[in-house]
Tab-separated table of C-alpha atoms in Angstrom:
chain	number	residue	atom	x	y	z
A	1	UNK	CA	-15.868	-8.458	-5.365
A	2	UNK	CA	-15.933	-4.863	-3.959
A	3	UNK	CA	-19.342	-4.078	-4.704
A	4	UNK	CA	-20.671	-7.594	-2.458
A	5	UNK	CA	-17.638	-6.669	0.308
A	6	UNK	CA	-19.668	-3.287	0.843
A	7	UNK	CA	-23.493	-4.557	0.857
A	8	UNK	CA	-22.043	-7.156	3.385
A	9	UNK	CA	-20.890	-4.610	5.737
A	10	UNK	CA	-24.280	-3.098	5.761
A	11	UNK	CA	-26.181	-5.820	5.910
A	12	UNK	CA	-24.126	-7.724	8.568
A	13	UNK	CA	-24.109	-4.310	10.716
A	14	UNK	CA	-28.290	-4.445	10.129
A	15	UNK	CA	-28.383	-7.982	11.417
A	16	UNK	CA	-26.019	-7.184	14.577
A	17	UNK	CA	-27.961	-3.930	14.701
A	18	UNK	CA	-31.105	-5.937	15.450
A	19	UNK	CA	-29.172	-8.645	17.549
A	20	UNK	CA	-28.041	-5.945	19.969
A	21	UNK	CA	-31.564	-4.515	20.222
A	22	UNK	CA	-33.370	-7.282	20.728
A	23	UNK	CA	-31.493	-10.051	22.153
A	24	UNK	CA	-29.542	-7.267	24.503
A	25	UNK	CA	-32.181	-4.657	25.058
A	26	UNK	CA	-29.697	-1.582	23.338
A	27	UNK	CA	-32.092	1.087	22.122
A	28	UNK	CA	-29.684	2.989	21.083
A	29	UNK	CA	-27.439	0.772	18.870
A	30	UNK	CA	-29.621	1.919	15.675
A	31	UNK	CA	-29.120	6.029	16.980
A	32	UNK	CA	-25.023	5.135	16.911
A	33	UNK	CA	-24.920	3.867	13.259
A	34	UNK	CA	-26.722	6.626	11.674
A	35	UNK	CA	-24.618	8.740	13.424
A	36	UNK	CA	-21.693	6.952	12.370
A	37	UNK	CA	-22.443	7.550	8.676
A	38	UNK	CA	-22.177	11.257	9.183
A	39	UNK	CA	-19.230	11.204	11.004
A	40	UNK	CA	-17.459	9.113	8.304
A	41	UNK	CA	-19.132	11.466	5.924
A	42	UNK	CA	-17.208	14.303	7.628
A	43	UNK	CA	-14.009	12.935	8.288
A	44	UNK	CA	-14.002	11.721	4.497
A	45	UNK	CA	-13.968	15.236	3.530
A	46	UNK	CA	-11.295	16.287	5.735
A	47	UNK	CA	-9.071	13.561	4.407
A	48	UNK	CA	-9.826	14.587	0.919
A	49	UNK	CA	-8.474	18.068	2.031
A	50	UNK	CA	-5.032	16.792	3.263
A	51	UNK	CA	-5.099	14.281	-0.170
A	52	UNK	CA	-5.502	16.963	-2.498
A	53	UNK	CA	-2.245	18.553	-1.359
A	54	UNK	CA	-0.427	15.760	-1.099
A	55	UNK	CA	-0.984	14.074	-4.092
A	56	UNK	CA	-0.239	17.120	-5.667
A	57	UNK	CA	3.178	17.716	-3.962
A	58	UNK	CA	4.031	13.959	-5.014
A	59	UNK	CA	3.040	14.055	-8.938
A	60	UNK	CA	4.640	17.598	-8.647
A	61	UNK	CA	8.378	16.522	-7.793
A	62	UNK	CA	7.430	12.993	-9.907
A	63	UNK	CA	7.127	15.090	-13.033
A	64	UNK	CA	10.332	17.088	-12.215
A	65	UNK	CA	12.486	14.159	-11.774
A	66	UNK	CA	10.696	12.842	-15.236
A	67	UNK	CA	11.684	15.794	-17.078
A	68	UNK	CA	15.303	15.497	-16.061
A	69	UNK	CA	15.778	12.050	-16.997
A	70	UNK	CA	15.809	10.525	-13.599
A	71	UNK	CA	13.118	7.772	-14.469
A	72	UNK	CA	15.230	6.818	-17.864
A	73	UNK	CA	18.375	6.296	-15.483
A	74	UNK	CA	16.578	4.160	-13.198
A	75	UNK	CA	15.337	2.392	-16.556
A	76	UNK	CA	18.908	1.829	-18.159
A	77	UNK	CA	20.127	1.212	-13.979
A	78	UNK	CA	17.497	-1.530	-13.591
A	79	UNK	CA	17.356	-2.892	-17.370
A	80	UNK	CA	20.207	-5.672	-17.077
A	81	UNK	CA	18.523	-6.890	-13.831
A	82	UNK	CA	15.214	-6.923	-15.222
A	83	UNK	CA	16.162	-8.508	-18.610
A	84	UNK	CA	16.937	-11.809	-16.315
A	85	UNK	CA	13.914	-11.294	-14.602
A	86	UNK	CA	11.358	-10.398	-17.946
A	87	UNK	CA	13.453	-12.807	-20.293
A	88	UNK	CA	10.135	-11.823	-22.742
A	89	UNK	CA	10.521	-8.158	-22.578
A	90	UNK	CA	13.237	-7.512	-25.437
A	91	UNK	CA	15.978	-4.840	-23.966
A	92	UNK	CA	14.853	-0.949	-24.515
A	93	UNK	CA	10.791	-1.713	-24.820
A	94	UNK	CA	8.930	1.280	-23.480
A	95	UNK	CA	7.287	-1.101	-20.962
A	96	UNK	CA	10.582	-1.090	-18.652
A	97	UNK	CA	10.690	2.800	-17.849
A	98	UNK	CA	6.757	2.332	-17.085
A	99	UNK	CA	7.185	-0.077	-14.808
A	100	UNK	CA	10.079	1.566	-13.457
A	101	UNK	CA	8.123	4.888	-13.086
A	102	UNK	CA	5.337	2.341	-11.620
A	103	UNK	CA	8.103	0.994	-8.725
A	104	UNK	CA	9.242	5.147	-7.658
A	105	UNK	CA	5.326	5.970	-7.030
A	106	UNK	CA	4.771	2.629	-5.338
A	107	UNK	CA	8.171	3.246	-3.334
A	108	UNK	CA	7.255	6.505	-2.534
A	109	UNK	CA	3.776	5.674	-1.066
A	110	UNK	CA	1.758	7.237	-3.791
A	111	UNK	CA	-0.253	4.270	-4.490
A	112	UNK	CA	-3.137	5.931	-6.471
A	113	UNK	CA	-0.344	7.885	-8.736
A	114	UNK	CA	1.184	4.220	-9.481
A	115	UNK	CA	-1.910	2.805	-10.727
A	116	UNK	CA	-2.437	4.870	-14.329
A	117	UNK	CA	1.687	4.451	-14.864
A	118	UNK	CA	0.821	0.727	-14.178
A	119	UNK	CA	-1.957	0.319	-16.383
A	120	UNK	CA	0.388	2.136	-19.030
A	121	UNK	CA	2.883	-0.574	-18.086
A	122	UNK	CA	0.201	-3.356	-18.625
A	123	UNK	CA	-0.459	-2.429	-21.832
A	124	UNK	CA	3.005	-2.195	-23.182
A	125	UNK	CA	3.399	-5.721	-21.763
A	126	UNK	CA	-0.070	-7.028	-23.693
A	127	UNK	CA	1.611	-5.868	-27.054
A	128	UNK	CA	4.012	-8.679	-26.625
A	129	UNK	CA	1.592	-11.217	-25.622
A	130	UNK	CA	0.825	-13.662	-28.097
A	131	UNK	CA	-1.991	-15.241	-25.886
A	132	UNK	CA	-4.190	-11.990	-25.362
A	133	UNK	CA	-6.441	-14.010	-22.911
A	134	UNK	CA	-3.868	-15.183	-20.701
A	135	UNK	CA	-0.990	-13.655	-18.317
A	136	UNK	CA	2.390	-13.999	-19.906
A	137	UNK	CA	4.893	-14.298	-16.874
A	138	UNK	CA	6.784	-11.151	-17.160
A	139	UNK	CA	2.753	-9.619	-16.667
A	140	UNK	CA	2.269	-11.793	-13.579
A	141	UNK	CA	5.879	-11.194	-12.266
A	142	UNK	CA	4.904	-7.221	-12.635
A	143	UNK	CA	1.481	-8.090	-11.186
A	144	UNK	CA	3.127	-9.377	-8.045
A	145	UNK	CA	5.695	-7.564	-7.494
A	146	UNK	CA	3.333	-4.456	-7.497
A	147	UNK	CA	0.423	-6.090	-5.178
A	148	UNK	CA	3.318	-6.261	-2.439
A	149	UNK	CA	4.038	-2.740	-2.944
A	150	UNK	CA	7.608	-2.505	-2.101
A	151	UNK	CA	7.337	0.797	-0.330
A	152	UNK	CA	10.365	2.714	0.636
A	153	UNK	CA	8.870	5.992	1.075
A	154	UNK	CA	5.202	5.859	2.761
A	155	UNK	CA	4.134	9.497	2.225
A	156	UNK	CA	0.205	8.340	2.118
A	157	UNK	CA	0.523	6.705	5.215
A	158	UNK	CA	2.746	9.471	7.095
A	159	UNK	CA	-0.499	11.977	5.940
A	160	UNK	CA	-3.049	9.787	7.495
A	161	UNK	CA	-0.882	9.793	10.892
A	162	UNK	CA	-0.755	13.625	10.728
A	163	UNK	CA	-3.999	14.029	9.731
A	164	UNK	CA	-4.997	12.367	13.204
A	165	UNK	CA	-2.558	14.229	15.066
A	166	UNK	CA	0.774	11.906	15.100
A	167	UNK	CA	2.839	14.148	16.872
A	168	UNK	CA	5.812	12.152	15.074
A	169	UNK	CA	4.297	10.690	11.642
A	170	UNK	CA	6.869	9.228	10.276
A	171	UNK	CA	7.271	6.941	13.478
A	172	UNK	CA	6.848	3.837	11.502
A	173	UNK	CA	8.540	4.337	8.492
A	174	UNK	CA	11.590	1.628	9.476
A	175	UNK	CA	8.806	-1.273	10.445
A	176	UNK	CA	7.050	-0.585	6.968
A	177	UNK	CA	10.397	-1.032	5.134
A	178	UNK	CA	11.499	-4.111	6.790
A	179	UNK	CA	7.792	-5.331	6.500
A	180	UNK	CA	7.451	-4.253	3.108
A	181	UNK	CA	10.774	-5.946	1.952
A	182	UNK	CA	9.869	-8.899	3.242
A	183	UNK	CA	6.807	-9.292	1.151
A	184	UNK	CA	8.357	-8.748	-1.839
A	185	UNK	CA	10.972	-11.087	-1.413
A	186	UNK	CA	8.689	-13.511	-0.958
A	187	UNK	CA	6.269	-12.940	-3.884
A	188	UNK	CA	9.961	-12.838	-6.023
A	189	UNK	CA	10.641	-16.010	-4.830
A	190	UNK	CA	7.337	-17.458	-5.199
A	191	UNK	CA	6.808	-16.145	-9.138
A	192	UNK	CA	10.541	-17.142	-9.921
A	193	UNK	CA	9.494	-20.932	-8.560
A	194	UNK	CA	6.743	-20.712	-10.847
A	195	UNK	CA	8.181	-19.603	-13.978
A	196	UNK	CA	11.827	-21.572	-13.198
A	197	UNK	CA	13.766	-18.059	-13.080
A	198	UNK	CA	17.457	-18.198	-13.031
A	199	UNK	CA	18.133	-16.130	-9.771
A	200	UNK	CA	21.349	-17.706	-9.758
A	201	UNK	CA	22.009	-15.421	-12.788
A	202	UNK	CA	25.670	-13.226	-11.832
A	203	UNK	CA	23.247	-10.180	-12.470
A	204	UNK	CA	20.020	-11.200	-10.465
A	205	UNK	CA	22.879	-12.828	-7.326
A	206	UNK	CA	24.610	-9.401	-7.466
A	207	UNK	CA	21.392	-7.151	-6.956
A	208	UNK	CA	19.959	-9.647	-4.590
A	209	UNK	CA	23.930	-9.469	-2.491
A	210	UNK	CA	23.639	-6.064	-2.729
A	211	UNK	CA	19.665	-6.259	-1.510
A	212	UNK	CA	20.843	-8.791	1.186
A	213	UNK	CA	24.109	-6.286	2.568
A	214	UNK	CA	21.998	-3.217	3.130
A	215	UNK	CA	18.851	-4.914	4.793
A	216	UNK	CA	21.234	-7.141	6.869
A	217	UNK	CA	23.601	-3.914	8.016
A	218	UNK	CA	19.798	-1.672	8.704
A	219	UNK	CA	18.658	-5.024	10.739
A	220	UNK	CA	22.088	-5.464	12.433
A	221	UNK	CA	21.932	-1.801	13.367
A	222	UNK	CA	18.681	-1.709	14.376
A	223	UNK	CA	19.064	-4.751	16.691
A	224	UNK	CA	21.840	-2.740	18.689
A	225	UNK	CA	19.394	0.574	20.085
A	226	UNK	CA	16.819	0.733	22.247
A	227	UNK	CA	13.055	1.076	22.350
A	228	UNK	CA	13.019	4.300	22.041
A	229	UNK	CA	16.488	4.684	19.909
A	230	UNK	CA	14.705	2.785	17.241
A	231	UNK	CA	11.709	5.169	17.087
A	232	UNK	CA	13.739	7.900	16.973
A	233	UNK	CA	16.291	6.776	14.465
A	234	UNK	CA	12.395	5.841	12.147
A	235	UNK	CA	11.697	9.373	12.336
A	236	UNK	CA	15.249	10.542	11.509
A	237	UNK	CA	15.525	8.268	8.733
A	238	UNK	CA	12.271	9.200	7.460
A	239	UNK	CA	12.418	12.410	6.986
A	240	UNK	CA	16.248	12.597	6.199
A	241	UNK	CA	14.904	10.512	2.980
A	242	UNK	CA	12.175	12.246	2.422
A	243	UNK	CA	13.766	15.880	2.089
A	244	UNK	CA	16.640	14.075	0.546
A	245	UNK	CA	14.656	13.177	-2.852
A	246	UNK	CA	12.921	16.348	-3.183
A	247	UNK	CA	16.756	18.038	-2.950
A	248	UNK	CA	17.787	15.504	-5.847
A	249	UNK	CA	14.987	16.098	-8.000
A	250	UNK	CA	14.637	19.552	-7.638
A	251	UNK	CA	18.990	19.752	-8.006
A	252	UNK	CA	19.514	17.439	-10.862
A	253	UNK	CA	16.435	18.949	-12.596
A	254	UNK	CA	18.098	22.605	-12.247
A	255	UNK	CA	21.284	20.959	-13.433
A	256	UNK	CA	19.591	19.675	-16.422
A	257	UNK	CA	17.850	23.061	-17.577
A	258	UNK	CA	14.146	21.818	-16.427
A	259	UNK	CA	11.907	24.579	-15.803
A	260	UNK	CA	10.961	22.746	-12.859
A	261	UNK	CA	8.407	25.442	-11.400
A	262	UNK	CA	6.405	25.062	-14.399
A	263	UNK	CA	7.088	21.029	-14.029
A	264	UNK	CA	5.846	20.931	-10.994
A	265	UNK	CA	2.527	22.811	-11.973
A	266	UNK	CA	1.811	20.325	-14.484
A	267	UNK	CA	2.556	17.202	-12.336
A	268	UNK	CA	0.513	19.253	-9.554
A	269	UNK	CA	-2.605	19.401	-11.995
A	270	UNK	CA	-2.294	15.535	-12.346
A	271	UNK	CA	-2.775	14.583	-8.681
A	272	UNK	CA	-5.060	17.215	-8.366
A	273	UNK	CA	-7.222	15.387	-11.184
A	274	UNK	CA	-6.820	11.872	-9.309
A	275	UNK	CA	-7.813	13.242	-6.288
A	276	UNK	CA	-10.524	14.697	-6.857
A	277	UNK	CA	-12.436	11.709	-8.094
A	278	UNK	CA	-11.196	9.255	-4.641
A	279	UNK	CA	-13.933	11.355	-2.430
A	280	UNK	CA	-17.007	9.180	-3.352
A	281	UNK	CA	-14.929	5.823	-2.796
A	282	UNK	CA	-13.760	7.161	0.740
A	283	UNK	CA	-16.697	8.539	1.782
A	284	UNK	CA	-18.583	4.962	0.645
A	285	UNK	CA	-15.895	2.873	2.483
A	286	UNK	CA	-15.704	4.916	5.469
A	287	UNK	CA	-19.694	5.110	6.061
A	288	UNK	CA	-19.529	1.181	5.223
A	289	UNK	CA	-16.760	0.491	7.726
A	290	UNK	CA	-18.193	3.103	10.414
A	291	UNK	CA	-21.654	1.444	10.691
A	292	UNK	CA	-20.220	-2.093	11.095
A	293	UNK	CA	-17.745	-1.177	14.000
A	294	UNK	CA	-20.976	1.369	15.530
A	295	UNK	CA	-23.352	-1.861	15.214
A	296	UNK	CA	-20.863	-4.086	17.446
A	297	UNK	CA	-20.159	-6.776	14.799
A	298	UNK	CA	-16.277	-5.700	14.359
A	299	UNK	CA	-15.857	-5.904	18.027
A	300	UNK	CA	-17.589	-9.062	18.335
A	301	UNK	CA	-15.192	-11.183	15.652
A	302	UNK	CA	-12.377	-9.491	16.797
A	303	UNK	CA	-13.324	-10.874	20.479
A	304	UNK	CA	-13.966	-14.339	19.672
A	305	UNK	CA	-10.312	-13.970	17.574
A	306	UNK	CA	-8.471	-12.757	20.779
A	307	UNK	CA	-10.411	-15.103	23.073
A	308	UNK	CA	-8.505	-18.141	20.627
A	309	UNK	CA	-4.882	-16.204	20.827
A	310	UNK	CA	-5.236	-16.096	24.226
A	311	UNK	CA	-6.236	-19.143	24.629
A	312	UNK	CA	-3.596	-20.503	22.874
A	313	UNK	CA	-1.023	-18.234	25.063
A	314	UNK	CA	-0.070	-15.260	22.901
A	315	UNK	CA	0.189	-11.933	23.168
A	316	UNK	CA	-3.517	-10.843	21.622
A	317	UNK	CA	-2.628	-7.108	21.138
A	318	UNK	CA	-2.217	-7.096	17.647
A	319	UNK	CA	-5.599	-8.764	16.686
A	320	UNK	CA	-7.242	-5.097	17.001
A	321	UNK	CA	-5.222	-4.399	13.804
A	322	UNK	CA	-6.470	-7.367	11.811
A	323	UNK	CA	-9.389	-5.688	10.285
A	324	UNK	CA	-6.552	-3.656	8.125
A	325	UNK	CA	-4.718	-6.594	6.967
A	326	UNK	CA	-7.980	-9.055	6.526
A	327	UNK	CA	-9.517	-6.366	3.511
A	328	UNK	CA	-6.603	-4.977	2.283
A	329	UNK	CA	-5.918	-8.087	-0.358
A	330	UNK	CA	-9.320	-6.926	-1.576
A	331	UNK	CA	-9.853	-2.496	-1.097
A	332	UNK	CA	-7.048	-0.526	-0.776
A	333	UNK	CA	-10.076	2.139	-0.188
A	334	UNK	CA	-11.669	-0.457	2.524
A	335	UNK	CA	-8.251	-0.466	4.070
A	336	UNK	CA	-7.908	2.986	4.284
A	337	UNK	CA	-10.677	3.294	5.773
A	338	UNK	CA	-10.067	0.520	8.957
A	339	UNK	CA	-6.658	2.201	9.260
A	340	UNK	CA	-8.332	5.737	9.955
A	341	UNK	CA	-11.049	3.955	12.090
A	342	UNK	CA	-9.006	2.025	14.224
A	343	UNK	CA	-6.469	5.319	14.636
A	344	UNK	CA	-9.215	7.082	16.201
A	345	UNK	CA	-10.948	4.275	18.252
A	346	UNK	CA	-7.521	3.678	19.450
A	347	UNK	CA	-5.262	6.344	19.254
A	348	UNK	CA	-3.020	7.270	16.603
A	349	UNK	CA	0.148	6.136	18.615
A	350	UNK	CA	-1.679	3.225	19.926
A	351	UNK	CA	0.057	-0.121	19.281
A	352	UNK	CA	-2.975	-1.182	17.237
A	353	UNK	CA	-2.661	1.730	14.580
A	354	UNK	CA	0.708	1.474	14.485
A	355	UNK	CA	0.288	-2.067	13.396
A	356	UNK	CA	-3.045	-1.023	11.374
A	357	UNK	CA	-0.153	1.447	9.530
A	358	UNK	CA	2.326	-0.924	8.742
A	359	UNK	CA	0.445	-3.059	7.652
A	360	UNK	CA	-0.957	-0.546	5.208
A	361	UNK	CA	2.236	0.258	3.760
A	362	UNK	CA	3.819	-3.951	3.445
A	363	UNK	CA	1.322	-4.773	0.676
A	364	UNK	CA	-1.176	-3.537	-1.628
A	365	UNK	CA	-4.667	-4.454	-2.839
A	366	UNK	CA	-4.273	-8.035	-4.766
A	367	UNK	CA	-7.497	-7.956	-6.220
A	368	UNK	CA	-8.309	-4.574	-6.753
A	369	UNK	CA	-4.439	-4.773	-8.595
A	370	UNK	CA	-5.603	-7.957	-10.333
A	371	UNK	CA	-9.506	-6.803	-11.180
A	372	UNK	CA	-7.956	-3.366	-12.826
A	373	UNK	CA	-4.453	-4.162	-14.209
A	374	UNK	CA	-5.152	-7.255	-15.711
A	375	UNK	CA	-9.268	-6.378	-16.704
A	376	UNK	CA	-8.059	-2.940	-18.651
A	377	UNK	CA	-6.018	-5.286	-21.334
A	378	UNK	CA	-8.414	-8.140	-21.583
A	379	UNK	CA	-6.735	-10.877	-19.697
A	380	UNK	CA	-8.788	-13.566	-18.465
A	381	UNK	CA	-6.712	-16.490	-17.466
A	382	UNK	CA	-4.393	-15.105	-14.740
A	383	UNK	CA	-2.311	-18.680	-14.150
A	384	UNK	CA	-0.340	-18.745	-10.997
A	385	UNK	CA	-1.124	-14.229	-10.198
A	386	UNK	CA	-3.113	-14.458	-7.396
A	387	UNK	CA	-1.461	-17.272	-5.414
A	388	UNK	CA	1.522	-16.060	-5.821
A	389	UNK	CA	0.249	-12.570	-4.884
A	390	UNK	CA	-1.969	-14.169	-1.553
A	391	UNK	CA	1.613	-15.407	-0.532
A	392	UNK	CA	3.376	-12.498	-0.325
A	393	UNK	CA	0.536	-10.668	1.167
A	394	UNK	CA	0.814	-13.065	4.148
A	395	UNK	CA	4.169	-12.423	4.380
A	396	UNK	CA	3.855	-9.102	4.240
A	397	UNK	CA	1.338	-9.674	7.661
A	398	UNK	CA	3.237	-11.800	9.595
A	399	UNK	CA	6.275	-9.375	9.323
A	400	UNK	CA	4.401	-6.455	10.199
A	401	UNK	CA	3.163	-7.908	13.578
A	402	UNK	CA	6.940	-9.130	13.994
A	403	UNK	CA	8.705	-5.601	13.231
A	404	UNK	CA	6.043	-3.751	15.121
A	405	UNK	CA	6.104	-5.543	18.394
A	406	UNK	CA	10.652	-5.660	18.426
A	407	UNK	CA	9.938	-1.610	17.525
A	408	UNK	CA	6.886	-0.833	19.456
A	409	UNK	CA	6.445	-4.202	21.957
């Protein structure tokens, strides 16, 4: 899947390439991609810079919190709720911590950190699986439930902003969470159709009251400030949160005897090792991406999609964020990449890239989840995974473009 997605981008920028020269007389449409592939080139190593460090920080404070027995709590917290939802996974199986572990990365944003815990998680999972060929529906419920990325904490995506100068990066941290809730929901609900879950369960009604009182008191909240209230109270809440777990870790680990300076170090090493191999994916989605808005064949389908909004009378403004939200289901690298693009076509604050970013942060890559999570323990026959997972990624969409134009309209 991702190795066709890439050739096409080259080879539809080629045929727009020689569209524009010939049909439109542009000489110079051929000088703009090559140059575009050297600017992506550059601005893939800059990122990789910034990604080094920040990967880093995150594994850091992840391993801290590990050592002091933070990701066992959240285990033995979440176990009776996820008993009712994994009615295969027997009660104390190593696979619950994973996946717990798998949820904190996801929820903080650290997307590539997530995806070895998950893998670990996967293959826990397979060891009860008496059909090695197939999904068994606590593996799908896990699969879908982590390709709509519940993100709470969106570190990646607050880098990215400040990377291209955000003066306020964290601006869009309350449209991700709403957006981002939303799509989970809605994959839950979809799976638990599917496999005939019990949500009416005292356990599974109490979580999802609890769920229900907190995003209903945010939204009621919310609906009560301003324009400019509601960026502001983002940003506070953002970073408030953010400082907030790096005091808890750092306190509970102290607490707990962890020799969390030499903790850190270790986790520090990890993201340092994941890093390090992301720079040829970047650089190959970036160049990929770059030629095919430089040839004019981005523009162009994005056109003829506004020119139908419009037509039908609606506001068209968020159809220069689409290209985010139409590949991330299948590269969370490809995404990355339109996200950075259309920042900087744009403008960071623009109401495009703030779309573009929330977006981003409401789902992850279904494909690229389902291709690597399910491929690494031989399953072939994913059942009812990907539609399940499609459905929550729309959902995921269409609350993004709500969330961002009540915050940012």
């Amino acid at each position: 899947m991702l190795n066709t997605l890439w050739l096409a981008f080259f080879v539809i920028a080629a045929l727009s390439g020689l569209y524009q020269w010939i049909a439109l007389d542009d000489a110079e449409v051929f000088s703009r991609i090559v140059l575009s592939l050297f600017d992506m080139a550059e601005l893939s190593v800059q990122l990789m810079i910034l990604l080094f460090g920040t990967l880093a920080l995150w594994l850091g404070f992840l391993r801290i919190a590990e050592a002091a027995g933070l990701i066992e709590m959240l285990g033995r917290l979440l176990g009776p709720l996820f008993r009712r939802l994994m009615p295969g996974v027997p009660a104390g199986h190593p696979a619950l911590g994973l996946i717990t572990l798998n949820f904190a990365a996801n929820g903080l944003g650290l997307d590539n950190a997530a995806t070895p815990i998950g893998l670990r998680a996967m293959r826990e999972l397979q060891t009860l699986n008496p059909d090695p060929k197939s999904a068994t529906n606590a593996q799908i419920l896990f699969l879908v439930l982590n390709s709509s990325s519940l993100t709470l904490l969106p570190v990646t995506i607050f880098m990215y902003r400040a990377q291209q100068g955000a003066p306020d990066p964290t601006m869009v941290f309350l449209p991700i969470l709403l957006a981002t809730t939303a799509s989970s929901l809605v994959g839950l609900l979809a799976v638990a159709f599917m496999q005939r879950l019990k949500l009416y369960d005292p356990v599974v009604l109490a979580w999802g009251a609890a769920l229900a009182l907190a995003i209903g008191s945010l939204m009621a909240l919310l609906a009560s400030l301003s324009s400019a209230a509601l960026s502001a109270t983002s940003s506070l809440m953002g970073n408030l949160t953010l400082f907030g777990i790096i005091m808890i870790f750092l306190l509970v680990g102290a607490r707990k005897k962890v020799p969390v300076y030499e903790c850190f170090v270790e986790g520090a090493k990890e993201g340092f090792e994941i890093s390090k191999n992301l720079l040829p994916y970047l650089v190959a989605m970036l160049c990929a991406i770059g030629v095919l808005r430089a040839s004019g064949a981005l523009d162009a389908l994005l056109d003829s999609i506004r020119w139908l909004v419009q037509l039908a009378g609606m506001d068209g403004r968020f159809v220069d964020a689409l290209p985010t939200a139409i590949v991330k289901p299948f590269s969370g690298s490809a995404a990355r990449g339109m996200l950075i693009e259309t920042m900087q076509h744009f403008g960071v604050d623009s109401f495009p890239a703030l779309l573009a970013a929330t977006v981003q942060g409401s789902t992850e890559t279904t494909f690229y989840v389902l291709a690597v999570y399910f491929g690494a323990v031989g399953i072939q026959r994913a059942r009812h995974a990907v539609g399940c997972a499609l459905v929550a990624d729309l959902a995921g969409v269409l609350a993004s473009i709500g969330v961002c134009y009540w915050f940012f309209g």
